[in-house]
GROMACS .gro file of C-alpha atoms in nm:
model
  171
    1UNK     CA    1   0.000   0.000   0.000
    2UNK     CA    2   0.127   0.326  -0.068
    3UNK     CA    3   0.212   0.588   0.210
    4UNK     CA    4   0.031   0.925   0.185
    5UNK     CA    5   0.127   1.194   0.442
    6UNK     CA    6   0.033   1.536   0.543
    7UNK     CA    7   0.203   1.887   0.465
    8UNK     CA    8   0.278   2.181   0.467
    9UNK     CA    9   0.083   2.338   0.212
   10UNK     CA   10   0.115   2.650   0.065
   11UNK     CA   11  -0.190   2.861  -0.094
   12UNK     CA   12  -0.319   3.146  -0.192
   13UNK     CA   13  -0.459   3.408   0.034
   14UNK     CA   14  -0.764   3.412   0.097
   15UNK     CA   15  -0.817   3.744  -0.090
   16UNK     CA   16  -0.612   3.639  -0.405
   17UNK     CA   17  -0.761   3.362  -0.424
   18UNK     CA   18  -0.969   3.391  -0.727
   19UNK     CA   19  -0.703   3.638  -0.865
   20UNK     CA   20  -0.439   3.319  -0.855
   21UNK     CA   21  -0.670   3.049  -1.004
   22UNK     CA   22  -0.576   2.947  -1.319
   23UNK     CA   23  -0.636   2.635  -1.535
   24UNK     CA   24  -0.364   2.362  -1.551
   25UNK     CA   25  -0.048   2.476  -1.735
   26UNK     CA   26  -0.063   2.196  -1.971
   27UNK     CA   27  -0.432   2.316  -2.111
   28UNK     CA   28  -0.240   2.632  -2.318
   29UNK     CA   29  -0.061   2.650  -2.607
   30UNK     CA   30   0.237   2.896  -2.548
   31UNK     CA   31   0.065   3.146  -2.705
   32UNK     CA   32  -0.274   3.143  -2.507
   33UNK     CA   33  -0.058   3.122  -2.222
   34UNK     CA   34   0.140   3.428  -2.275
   35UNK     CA   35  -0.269   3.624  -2.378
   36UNK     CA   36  -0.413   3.405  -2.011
   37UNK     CA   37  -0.109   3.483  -1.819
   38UNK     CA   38  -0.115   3.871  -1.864
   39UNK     CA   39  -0.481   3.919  -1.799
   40UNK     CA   40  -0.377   3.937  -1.446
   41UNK     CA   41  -0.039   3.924  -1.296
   42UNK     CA   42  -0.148   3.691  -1.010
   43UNK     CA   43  -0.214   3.430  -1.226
   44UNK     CA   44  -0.061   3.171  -1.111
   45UNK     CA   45  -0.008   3.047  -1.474
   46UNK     CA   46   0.238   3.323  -1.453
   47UNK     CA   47   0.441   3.047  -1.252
   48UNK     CA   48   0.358   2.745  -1.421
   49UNK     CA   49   0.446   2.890  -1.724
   50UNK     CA   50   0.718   3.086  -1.662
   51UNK     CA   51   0.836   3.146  -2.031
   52UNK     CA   52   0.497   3.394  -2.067
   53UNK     CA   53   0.725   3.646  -1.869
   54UNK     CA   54   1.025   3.647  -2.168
   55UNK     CA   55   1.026   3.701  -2.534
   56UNK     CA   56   0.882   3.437  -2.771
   57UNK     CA   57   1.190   3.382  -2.929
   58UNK     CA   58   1.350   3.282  -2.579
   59UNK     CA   59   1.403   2.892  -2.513
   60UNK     CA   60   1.106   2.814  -2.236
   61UNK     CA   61   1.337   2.557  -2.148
   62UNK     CA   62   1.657   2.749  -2.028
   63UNK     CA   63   1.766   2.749  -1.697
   64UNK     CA   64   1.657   3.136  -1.657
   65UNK     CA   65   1.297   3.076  -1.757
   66UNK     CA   66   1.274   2.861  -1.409
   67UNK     CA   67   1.437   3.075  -1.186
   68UNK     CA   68   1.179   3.304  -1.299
   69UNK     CA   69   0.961   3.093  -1.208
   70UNK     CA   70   1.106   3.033  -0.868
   71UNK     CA   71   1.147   3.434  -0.857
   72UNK     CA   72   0.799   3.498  -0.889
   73UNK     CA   73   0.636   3.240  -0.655
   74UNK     CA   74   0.887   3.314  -0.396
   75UNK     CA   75   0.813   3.708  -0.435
   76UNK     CA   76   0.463   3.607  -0.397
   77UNK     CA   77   0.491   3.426  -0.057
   78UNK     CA   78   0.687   3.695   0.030
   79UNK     CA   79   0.426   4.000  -0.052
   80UNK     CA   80   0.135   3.743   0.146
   81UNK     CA   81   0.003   3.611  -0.185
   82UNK     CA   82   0.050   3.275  -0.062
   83UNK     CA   83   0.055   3.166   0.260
   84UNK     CA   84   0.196   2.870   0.440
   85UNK     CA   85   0.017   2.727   0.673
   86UNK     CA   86   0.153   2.679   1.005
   87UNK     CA   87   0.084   2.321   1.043
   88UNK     CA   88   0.089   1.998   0.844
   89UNK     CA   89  -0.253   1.937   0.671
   90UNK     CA   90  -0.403   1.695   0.450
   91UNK     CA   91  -0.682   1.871   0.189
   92UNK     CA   92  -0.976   1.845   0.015
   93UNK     CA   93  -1.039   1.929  -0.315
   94UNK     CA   94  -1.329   1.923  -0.478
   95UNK     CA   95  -1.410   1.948  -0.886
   96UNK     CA   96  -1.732   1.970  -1.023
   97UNK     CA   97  -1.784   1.997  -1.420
   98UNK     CA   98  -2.097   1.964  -1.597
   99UNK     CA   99  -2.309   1.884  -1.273
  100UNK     CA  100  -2.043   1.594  -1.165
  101UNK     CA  101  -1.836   1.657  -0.860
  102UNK     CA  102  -1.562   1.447  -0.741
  103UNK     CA  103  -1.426   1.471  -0.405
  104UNK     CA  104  -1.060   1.343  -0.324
  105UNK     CA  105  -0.772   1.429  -0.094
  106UNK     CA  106  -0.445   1.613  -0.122
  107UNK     CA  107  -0.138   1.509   0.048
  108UNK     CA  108   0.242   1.377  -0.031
  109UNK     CA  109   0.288   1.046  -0.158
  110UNK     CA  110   0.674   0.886  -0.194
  111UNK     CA  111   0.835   0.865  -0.529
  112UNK     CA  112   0.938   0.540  -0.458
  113UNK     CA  113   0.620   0.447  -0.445
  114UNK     CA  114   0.597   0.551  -0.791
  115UNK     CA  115   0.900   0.416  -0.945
  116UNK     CA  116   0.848   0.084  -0.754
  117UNK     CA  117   0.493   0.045  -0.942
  118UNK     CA  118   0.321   0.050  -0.589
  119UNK     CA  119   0.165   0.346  -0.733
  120UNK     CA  120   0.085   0.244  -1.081
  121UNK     CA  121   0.092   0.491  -1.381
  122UNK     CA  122  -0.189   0.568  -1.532
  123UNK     CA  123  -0.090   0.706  -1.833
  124UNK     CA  124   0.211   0.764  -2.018
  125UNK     CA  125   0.407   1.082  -2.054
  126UNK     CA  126   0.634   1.203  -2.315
  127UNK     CA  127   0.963   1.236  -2.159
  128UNK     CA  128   1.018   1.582  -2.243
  129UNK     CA  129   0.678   1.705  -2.026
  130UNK     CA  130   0.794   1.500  -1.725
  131UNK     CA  131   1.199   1.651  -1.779
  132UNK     CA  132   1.046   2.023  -1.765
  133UNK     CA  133   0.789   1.933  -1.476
  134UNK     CA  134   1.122   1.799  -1.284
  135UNK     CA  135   1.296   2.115  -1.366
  136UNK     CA  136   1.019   2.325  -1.260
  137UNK     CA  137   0.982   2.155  -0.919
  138UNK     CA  138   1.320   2.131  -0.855
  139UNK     CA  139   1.417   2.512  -0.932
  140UNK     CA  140   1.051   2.624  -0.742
  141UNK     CA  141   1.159   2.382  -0.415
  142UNK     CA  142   0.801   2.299  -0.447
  143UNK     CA  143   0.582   2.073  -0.663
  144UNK     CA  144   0.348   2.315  -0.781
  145UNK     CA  145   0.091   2.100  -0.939
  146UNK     CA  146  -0.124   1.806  -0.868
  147UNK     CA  147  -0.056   1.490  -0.951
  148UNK     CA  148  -0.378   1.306  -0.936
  149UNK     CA  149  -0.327   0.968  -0.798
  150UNK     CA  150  -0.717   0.716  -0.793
  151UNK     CA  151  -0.746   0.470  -0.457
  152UNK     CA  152  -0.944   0.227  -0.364
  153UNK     CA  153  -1.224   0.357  -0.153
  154UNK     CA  154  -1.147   0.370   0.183
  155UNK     CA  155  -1.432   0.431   0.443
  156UNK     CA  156  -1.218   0.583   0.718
  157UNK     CA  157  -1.099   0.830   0.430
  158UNK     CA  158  -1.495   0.874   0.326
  159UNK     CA  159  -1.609   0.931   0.674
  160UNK     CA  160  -1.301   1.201   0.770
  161UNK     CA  161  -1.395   1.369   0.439
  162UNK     CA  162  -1.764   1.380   0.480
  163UNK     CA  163  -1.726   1.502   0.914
  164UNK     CA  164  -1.507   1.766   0.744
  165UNK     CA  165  -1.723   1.873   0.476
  166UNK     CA  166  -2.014   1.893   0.661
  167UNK     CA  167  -1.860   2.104   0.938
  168UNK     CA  168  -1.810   2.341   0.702
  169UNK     CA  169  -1.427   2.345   0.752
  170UNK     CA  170  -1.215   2.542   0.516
  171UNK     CA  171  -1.173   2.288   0.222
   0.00000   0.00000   0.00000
């Protein structure tokens, strides 16, 4: 069984919130990223797509075009965009499209996990998305995307979910 644990996460304020929400990175084209990305600074597709900050002629896969990237999201911890929270959490998200919702948690899961197959792939990647993920994680010190990982349902998971939900907890 794989080993899930909590963390520290870090978020967007509460006020930026809706500033900061963007669509996965991997949805654009580099061009509708650069037009998304300046609509609003905050974007966090700003960060995910760091090359929408430098000239189109500029390699989105140099080693400057991730710094930026770690630049920005550190400036933006720093100015109380983001916050950290104080403790570590596991989360739940929640997405709803076309009147389906699906409920699910958020925590850290062990690469070895992964590469050992005790978390099996569910699709494959092209080598070149995963190398610039890596990069991106690596030069941010934080994986700033989800990975979304199916399990088995789990009652004790259900039941935690559903107590939190209903208290009306901050999910």
């Amino acid at each position: 069984m794989a080993e899930i644990v909590p963390f520290y996460g870090v978020h967007p304020a509460k006020e930026y919130a809706s500033r900061v929400a963007a669509l996965p990175y991997d949805v654009y084209s580099r061009e509708e990223a650069v037009v998304a990305a300046a609509k609003d600074r905050l974007s966090f597709l700003n960060i995910d797509r760091p090359e929408t900050q430098f000239d189109p002629a500029q390699d989105m896969y140099a080693p400057e075009v991730y710094r930026k990237a770690d630049e920005m999201l550190h400036a933006e911890i720093a100015d109380g965009i983001f916050e950290q929270d104080p403790e570590k959490n596991y989360y739940i998200y929640e997405l709803t499209m076309d009147g389906r919702s699906q409920t699910g948690l958020v925590a850290c899961a062990s690469i070895d996990d992964y590469i050992h197959n005790v978390i099996r792939k569910h699709e494959n990647t092209r080598a070149d998305k995963e190398e610039d993920r890596v990069r991106h994680v690596d030069a941010c010190s934080a994986q700033t995307g989800p990975i979304f990982l199916a399990y088995h349902r789990d009652e004790r998971i259900a039941a935690v979910i559903a107590r939190t939900k209903k208290a009306g907890a901050d999910v």
